[in-house]
CSV table of C-alpha atoms in Angstrom, one decimal:
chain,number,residue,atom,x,y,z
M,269,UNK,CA,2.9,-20.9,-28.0
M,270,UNK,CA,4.4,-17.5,-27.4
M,271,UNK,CA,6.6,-16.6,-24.4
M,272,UNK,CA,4.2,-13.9,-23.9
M,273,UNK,CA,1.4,-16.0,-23.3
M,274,UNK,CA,3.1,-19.2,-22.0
M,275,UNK,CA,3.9,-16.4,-18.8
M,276,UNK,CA,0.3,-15.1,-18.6
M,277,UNK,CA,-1.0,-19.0,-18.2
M,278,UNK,CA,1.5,-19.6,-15.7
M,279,UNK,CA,0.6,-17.1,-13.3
M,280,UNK,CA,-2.9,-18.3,-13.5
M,281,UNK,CA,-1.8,-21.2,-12.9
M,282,UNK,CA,0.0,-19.9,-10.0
M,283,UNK,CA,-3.1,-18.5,-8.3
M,284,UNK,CA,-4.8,-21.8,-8.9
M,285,UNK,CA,-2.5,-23.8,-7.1
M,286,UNK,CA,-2.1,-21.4,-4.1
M,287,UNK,CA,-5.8,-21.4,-3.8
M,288,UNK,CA,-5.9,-25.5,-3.6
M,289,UNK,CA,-3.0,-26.1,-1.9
M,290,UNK,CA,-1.2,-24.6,1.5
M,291,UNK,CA,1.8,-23.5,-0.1
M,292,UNK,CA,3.4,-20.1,-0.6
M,293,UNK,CA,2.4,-18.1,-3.8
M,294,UNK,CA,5.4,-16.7,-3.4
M,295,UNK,CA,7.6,-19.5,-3.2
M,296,UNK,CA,5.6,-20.3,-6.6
M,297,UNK,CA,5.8,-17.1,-8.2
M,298,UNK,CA,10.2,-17.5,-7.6
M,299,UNK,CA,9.6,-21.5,-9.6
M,300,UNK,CA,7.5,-19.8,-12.2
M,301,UNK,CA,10.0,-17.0,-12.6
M,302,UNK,CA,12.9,-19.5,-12.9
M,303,UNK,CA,11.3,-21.9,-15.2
M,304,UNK,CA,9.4,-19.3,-17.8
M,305,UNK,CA,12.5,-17.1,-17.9
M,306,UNK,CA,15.0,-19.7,-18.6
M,307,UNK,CA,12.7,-22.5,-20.3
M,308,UNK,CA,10.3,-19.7,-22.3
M,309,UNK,CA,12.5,-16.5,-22.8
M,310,UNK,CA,16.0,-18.0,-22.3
M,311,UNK,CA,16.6,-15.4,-19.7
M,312,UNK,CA,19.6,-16.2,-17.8
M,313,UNK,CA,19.9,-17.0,-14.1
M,314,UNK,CA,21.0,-13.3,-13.3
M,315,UNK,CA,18.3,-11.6,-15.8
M,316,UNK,CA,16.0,-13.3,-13.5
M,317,UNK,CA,17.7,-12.5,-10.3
M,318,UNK,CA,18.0,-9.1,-10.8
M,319,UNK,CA,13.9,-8.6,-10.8
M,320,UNK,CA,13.6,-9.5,-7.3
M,321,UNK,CA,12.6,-6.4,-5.8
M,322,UNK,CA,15.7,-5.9,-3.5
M,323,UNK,CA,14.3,-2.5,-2.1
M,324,UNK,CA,11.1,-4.0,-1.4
M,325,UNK,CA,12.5,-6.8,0.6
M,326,UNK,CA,14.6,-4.2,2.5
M,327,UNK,CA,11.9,-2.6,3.5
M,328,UNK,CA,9.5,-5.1,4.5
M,329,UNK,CA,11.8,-6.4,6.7
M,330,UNK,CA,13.4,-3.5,8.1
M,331,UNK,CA,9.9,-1.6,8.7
M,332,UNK,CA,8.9,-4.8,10.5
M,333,UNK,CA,11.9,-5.1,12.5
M,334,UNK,CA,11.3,-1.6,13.9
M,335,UNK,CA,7.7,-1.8,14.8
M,336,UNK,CA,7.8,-5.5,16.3
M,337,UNK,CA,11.0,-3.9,18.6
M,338,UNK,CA,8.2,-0.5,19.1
M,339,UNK,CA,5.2,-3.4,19.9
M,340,UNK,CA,7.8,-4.9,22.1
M,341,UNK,CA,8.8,-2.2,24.6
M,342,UNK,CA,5.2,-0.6,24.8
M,343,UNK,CA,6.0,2.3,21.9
M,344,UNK,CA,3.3,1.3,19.7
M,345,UNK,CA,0.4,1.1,22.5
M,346,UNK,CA,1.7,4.7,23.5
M,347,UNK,CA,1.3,6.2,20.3
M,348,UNK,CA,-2.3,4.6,20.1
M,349,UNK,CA,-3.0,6.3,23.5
M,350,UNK,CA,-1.6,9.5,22.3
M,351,UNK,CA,-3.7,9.8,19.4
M,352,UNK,CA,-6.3,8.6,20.9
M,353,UNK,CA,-5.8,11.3,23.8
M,354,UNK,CA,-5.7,14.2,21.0
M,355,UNK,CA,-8.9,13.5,19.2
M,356,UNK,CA,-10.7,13.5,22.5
M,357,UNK,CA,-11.5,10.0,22.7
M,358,UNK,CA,-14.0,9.9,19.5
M,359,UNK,CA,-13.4,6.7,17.5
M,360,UNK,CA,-15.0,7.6,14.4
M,361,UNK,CA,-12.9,10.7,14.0
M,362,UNK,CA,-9.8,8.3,13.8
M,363,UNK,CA,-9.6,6.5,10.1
M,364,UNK,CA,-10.4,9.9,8.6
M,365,UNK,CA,-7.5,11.5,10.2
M,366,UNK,CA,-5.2,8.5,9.2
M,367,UNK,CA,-6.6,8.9,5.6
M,368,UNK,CA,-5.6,13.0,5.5
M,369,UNK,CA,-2.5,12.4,7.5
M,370,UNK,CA,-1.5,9.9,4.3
M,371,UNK,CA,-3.0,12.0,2.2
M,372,UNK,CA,-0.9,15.3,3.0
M,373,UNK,CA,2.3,13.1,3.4
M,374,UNK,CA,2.2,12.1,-0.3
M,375,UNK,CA,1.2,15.2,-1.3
M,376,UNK,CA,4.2,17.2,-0.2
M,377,UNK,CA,6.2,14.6,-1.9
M,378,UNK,CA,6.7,11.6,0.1
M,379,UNK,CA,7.1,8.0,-1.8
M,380,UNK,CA,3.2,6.4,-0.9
M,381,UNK,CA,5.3,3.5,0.5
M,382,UNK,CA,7.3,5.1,2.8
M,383,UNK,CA,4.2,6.6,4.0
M,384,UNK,CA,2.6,3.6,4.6
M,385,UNK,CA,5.5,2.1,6.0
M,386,UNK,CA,5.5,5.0,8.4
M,387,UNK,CA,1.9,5.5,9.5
M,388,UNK,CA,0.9,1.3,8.8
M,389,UNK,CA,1.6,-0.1,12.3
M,390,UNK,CA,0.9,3.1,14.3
M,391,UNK,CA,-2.5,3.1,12.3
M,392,UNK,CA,-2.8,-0.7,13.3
M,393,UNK,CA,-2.5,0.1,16.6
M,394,UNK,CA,-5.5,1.6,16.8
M,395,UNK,CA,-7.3,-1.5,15.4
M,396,UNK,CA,-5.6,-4.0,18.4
M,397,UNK,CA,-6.5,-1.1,20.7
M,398,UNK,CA,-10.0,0.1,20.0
M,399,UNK,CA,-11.7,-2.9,18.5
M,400,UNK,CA,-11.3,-0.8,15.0
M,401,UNK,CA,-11.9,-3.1,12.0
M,402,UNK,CA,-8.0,-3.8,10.9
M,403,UNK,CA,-9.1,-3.3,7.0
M,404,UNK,CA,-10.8,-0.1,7.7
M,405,UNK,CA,-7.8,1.4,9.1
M,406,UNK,CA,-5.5,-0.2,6.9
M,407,UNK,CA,-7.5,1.2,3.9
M,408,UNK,CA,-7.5,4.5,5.1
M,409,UNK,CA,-3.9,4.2,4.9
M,410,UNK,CA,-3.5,2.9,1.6
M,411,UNK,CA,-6.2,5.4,-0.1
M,412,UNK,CA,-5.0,8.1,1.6
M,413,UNK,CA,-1.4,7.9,0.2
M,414,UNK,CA,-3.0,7.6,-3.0
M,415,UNK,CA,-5.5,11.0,-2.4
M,416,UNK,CA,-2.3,13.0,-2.2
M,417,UNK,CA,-0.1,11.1,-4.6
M,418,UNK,CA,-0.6,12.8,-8.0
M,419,UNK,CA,-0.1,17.0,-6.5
M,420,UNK,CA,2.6,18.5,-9.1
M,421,UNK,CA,5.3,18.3,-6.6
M,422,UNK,CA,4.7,14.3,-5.8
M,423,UNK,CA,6.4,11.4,-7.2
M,424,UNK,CA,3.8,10.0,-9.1
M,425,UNK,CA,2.8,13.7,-10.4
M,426,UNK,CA,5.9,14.6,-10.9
M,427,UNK,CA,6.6,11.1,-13.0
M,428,UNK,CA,3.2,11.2,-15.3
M,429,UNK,CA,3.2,15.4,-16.2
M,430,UNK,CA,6.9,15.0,-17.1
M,431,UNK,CA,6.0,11.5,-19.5
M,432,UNK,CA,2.9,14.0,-20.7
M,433,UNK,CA,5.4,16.7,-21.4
M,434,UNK,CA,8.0,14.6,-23.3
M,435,UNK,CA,4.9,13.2,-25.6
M,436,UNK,CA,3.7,16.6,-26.0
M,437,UNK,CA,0.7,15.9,-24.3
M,438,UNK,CA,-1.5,18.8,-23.4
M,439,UNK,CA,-1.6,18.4,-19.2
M,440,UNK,CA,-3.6,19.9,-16.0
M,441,UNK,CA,-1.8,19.6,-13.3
M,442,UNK,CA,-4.9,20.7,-10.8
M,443,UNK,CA,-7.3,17.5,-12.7
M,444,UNK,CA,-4.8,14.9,-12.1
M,445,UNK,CA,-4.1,15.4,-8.1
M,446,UNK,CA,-8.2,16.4,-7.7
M,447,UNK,CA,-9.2,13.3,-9.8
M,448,UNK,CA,-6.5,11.2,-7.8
M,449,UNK,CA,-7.8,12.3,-4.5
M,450,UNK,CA,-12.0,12.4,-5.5
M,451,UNK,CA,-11.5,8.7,-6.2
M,452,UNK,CA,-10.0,7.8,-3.3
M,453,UNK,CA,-11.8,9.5,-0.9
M,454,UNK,CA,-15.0,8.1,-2.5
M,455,UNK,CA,-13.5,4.7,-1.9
M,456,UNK,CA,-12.2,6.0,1.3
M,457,UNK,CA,-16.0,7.0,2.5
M,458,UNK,CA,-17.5,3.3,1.4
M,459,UNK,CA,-14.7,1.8,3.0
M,460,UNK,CA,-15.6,3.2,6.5
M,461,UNK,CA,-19.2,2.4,6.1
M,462,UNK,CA,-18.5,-1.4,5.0
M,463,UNK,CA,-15.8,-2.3,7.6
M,464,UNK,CA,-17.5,-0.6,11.1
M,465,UNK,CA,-18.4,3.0,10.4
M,466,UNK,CA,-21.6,2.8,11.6
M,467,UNK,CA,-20.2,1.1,15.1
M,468,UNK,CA,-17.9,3.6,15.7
M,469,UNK,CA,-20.0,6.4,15.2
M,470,UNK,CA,-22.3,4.5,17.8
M,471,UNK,CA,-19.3,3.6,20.2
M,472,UNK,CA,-18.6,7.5,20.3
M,473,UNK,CA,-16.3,8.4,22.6
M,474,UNK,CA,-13.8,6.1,24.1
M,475,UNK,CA,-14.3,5.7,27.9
M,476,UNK,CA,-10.7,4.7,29.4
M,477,UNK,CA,-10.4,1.7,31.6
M,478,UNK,CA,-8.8,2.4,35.1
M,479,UNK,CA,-6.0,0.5,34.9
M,480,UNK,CA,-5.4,-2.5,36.8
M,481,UNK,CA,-4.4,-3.3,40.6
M,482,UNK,CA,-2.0,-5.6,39.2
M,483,UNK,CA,-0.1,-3.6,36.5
M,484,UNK,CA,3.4,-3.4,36.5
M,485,UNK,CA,5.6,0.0,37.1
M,486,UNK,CA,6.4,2.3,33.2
M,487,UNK,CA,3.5,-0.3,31.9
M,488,UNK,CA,1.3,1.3,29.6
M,489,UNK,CA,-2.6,2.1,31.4
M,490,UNK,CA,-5.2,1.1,30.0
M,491,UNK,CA,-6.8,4.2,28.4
M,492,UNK,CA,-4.8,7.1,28.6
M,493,UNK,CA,-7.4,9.4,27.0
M,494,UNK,CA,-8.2,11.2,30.7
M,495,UNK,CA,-7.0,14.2,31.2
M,496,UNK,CA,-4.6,13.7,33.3
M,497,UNK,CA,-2.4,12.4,31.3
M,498,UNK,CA,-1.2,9.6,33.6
M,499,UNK,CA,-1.6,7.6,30.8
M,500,UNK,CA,0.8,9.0,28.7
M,501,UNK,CA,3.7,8.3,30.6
M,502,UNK,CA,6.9,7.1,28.4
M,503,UNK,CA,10.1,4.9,30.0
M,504,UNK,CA,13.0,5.8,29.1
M,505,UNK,CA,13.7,3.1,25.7
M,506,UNK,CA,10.2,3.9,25.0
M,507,UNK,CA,11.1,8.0,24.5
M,508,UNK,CA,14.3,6.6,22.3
M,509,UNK,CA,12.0,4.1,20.4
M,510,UNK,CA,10.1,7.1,19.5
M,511,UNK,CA,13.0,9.2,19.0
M,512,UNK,CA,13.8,6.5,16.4
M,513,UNK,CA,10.8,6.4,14.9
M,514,UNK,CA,10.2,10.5,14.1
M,515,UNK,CA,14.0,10.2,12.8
M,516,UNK,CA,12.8,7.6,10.4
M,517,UNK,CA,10.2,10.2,9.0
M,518,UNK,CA,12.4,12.6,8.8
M,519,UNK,CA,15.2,11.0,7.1
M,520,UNK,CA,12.6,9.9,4.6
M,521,UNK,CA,10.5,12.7,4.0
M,522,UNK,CA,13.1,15.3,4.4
M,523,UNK,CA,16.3,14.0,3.3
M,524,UNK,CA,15.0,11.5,0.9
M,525,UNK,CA,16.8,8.8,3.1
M,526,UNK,CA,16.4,5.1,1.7
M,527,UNK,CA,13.0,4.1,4.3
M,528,UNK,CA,14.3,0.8,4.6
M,529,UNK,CA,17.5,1.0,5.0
M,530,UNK,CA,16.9,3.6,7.4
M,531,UNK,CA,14.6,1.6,8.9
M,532,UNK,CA,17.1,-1.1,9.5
M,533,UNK,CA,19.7,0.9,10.9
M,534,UNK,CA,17.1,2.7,14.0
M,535,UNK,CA,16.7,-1.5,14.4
M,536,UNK,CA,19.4,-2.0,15.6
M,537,UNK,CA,20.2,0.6,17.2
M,538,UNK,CA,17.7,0.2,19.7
M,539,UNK,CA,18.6,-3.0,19.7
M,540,UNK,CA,21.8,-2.5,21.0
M,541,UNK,CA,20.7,-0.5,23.8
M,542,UNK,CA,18.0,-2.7,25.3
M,543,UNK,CA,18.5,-6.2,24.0
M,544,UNK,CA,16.3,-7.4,26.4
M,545,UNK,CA,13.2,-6.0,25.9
M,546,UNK,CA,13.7,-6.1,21.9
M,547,UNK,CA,14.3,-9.6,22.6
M,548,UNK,CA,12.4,-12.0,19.7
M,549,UNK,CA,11.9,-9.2,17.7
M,550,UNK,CA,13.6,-10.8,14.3
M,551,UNK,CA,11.2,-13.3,14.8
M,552,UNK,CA,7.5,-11.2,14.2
M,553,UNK,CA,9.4,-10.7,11.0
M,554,UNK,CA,6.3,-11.0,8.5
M,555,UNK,CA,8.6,-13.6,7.0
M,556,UNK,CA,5.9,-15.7,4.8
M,557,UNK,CA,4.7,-12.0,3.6
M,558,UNK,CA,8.1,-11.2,2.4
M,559,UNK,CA,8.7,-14.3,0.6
M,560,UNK,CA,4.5,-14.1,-1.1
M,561,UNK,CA,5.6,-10.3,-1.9
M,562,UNK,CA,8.8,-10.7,-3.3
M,563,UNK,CA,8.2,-13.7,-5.3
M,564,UNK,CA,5.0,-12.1,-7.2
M,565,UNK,CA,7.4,-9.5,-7.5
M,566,UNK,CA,9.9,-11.2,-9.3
M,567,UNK,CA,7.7,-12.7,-11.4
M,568,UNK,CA,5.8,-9.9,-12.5
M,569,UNK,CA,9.7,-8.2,-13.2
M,570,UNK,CA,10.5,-11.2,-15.6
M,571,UNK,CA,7.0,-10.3,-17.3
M,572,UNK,CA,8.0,-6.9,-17.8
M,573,UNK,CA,11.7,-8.4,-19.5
M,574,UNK,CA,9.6,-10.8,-21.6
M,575,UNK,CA,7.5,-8.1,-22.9
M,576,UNK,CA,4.1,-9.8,-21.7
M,577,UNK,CA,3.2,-6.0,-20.3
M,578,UNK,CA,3.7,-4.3,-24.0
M,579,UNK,CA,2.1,-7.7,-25.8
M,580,UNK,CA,-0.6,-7.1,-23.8
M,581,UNK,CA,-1.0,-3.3,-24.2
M,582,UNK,CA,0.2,-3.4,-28.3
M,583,UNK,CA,-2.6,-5.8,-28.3
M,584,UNK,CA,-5.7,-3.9,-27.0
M,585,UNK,CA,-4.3,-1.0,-28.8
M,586,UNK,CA,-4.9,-2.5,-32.1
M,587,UNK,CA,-8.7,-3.1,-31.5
M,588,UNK,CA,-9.3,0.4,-33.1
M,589,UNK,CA,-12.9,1.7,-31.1
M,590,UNK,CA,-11.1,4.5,-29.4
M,591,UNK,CA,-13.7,4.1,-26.5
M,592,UNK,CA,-13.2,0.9,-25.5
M,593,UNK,CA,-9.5,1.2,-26.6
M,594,UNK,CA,-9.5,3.8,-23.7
M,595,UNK,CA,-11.2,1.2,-21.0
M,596,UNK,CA,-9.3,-1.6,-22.1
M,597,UNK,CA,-5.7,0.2,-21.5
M,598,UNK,CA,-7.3,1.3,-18.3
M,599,UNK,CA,-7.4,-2.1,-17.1
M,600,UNK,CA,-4.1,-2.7,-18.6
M,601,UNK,CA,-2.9,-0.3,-16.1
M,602,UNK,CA,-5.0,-1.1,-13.0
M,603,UNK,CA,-4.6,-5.2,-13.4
M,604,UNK,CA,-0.8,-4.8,-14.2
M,605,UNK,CA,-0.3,-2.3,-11.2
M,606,UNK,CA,-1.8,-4.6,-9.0
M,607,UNK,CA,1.6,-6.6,-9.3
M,608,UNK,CA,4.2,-4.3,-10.1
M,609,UNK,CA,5.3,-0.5,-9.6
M,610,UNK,CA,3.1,2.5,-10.4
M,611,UNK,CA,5.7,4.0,-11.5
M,612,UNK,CA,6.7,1.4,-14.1
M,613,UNK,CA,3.5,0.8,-15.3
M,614,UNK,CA,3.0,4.8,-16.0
M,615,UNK,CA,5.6,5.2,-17.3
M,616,UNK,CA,4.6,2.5,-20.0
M,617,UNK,CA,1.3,3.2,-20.8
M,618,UNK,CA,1.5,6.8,-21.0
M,619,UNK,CA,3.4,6.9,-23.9
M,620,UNK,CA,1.2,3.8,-25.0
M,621,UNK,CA,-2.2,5.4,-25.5
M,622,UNK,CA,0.0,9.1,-27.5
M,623,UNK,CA,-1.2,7.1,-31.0
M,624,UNK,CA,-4.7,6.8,-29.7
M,625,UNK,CA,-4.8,10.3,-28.0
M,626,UNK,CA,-3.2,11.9,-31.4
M,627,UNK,CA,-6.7,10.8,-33.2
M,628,UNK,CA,-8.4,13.6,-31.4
M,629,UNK,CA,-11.3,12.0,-30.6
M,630,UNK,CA,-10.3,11.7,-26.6
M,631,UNK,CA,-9.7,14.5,-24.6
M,632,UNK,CA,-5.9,13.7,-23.5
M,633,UNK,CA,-6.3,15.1,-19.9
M,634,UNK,CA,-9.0,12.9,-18.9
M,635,UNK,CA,-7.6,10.1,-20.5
M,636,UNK,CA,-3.9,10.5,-18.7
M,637,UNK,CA,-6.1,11.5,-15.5
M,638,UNK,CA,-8.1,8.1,-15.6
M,639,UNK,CA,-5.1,5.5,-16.6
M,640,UNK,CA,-3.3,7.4,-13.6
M,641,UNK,CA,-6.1,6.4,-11.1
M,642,UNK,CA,-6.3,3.5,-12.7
M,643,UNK,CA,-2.9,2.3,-12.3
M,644,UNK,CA,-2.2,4.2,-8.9
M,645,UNK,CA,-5.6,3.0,-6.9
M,646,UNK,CA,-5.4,-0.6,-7.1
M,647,UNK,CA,-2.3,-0.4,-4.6
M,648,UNK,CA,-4.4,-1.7,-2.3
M,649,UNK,CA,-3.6,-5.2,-3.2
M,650,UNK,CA,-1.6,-7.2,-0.8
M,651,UNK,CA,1.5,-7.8,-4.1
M,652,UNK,CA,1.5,-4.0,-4.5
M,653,UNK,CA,4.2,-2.3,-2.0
M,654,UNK,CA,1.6,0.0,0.2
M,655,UNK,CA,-0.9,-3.5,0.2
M,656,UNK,CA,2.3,-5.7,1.2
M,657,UNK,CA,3.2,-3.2,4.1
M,658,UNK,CA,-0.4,-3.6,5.7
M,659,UNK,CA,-0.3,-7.0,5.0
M,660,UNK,CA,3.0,-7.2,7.1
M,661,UNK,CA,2.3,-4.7,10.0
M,662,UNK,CA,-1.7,-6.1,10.6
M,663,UNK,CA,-2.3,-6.1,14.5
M,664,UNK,CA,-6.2,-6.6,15.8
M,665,UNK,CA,-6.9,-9.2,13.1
M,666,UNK,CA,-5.7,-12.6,12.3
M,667,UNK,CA,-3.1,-11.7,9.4
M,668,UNK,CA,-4.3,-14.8,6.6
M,669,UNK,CA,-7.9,-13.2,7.5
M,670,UNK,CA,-6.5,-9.7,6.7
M,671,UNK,CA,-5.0,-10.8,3.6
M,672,UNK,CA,-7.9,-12.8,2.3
M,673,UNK,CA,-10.1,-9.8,3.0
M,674,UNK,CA,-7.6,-7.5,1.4
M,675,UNK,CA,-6.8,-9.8,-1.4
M,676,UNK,CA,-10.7,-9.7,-2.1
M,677,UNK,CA,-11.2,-5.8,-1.9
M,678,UNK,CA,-8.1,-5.3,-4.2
M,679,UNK,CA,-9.4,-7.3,-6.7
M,680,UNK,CA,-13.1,-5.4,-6.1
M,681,UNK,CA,-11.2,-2.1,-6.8
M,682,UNK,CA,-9.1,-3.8,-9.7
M,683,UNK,CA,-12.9,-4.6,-11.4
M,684,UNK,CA,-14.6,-1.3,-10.7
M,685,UNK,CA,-12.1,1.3,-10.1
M,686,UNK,CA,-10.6,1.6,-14.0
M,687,UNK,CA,-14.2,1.3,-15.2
M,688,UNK,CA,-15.0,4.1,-12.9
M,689,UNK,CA,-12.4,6.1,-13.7
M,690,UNK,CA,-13.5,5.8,-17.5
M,691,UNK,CA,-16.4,6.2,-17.1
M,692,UNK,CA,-16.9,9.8,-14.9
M,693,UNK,CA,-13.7,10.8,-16.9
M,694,UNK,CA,-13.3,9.6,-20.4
M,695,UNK,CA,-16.6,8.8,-21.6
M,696,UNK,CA,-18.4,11.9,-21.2
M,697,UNK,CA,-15.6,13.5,-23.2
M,698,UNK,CA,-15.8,16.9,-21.0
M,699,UNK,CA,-12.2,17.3,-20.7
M,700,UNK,CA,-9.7,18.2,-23.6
């Protein structure tokens, strides 16, 4: 048996095992990545190593770290209030401006995961607070840093018109980011009817709580959406907790700072000048999270040395029916994704499907347009890097609940979003 498929059948296996038995898929994913890439490929200990996804880890943890110190102190709750304060108290208005605020954030050229490092636990705030379905608001979140994530002067848009370009693809800038963002905004709109919608538009406006006889001084009130703002009021590590936090965004999305790294650093920071009340915070680490994340990571990364992703890919290729050629590298992209970097994976297949584009008998824009939402909306699964940042910062909702759940919509999204994408894009054969 091939080393190629010997990897595929263990990560199967993999899932089956996690499924029957309580232990991490993580901690399994780091065993299966040990013994396929030395027993299979003969991958030495440091090949294998050097796919654990460093940068992820640093920002799982160091995102976390922040936001548990922010949840500690009362920053978070404040920020809930805030918001909460500025759209007048109407709940349903929330998730959609959490999906445009991610949405213009990637857009202007912010990483999707720093976004949704940024805007994950303040948008999870609202879910503890306001009895918000966690994986409505969490969604928003992740399809909104998708809607905005292929515009020419993204990452991703940036990354798939210059692999176009070097092919000598023919490329529309304007049908890859409004493709990107129609899709997710569709999946955005069924996702705040089938997780609570309905409810909130029913709930209306948020009535405040007077707060109680019993509350402690700089405590946070209990609504804080009255007009008087009394609600509002910030202590003084609170104001540097937030001080923190906006330099976070703007080390990231101006300077193009490492998120985190970054992350870290404002950590300890506050840290050091209120160990008290950012006492325990090392411990809401989402440590089991970091170790399921990573170790899928890892694995997936000694795929990729293997050549399991190109196996796969060279081999749906040589079907020859253009059409399903088309669907079937579609899928490549959105199962493949699912695991590992966007990024990666367009970078891949792109050049991939040139020998099926150069036939002429599919229109190359659509084609590039529906392999990049293929690939790029599936990142709502909890082993993608946005997914694992919800997974990590989930408040209102038991987290094992909120992964199951999101586990179950990624994989609803990994069926129907690539055949969608064909389907409205590719198979009509209206774009050239």
């Amino acid at each position: 048996m091939s080393a190629e498929l010997l990897s595929i059948l263990a990560l199967i296996l993999m899932f089956v095992v996690a499924t029957m038995f309580p232990v991490n898929l993580g901690a399994l994913a780091l065993v299966g990545a040990f013994l396929v890439g030395t027993l299979a490929a003969g991958m030495s200990t440091d090949d294998i190593l050097g796919a654990f996804p460093g940068s992820l880890f640093v920002i799982l943890v160091g995102v976390t770290l922040l936001f548990a110190i922010a949840t500690n102190n009362g920053t978070v709750d404040w920020l809930v209030r805030a918001a909460v304060h500025l759209v007048r108290g109407r709940l349903a208005a929330i998730p959609p401006v959490v999906f445009v605020i991610s949405a213009l954030l990637t857009a202007v050229g912010a990483p999707a995961p720093a976004v949704a490092a940024i805007l994950a636990p303040i948008a999870f705030g609202f879910a503890a607070e306001y009895r918000i379905h966690a994986l409505l608001i969490g969604l928003m979140v992740a399809h909104g840093t998708q809607a905005g994530a292929f515009s020419p002067i993204s990452v991703l848009g940036g990354i798939v018109n210059g692999v176009a370009k070097d092919a000598g693809l023919p490329m529309d800038y304007l049908v890859l980011f409004l493709a990107s963002f129609a899709f997710n905004a569709a999946a955005a709109l069924l996702v705040f009817f089938l997780f609570g919608g309905r409810e909130l538009i029913r709930r209306g406006t948020y009535v405040p709580e007077a707060p109680a006889d019993d509350e402690s001084p700089g405590a946070p009130a209990a609504g804080g959406t009255g007009g008087d703002g009394g609600g509002l009021r910030l202590t003084a590590h609170q104001a540097l907790t937030l001080t923190g936090i906006v330099a976070l965004c703007v080390a990231v999305l101006a300077f193009k700072l490492d998120v985190g790294l970054t992350a870290v650093t404002v950590a300890v920071v506050l840290s050091l000048t209120s160990p008290k009340s950012d006492k325990g915070a090392v411990e809401r680490v989402a440590w089991p999270t970091v170790l399921l994340i990573c170790g899928v990571v890892t694995y997936v990364g000694v795929l990729q040395e293997i050549g399991t992703v190109d196996y796969v890919g060279a081999t749906v290729a040589a079907i020859g029916v253009p059409l399903l050629v088309a669907l079937l590298i579609c899928y490549v992209g959105g199962v493949v994704s699912a695991f590992a970097s966007t990024v990666g994976i367009l970078g891949a297949l792109v050049p991939l499907a040139v020998p099926l584009l150069s036939q002429g008998t599919l229109g190359p824009i659509a084609m590039i347009a529906a392999l990049s939402v293929s690939s790029a909306i599936v990142d709502v699964s909890p082993f993608s890097t946005t997914g694992a940042l919800l997974v990590a910062n989930v408040r209102g909702m038991p987290r094992d609940d909120f992964y199951r759940g999101l586990l179950a919509y990624g994989g609803a999204i990994v069926l129907a979003g690539p055949l969608a994408a064909w389907a409205v894009l590719v198979a009509p054969g209206w774009l050239g």
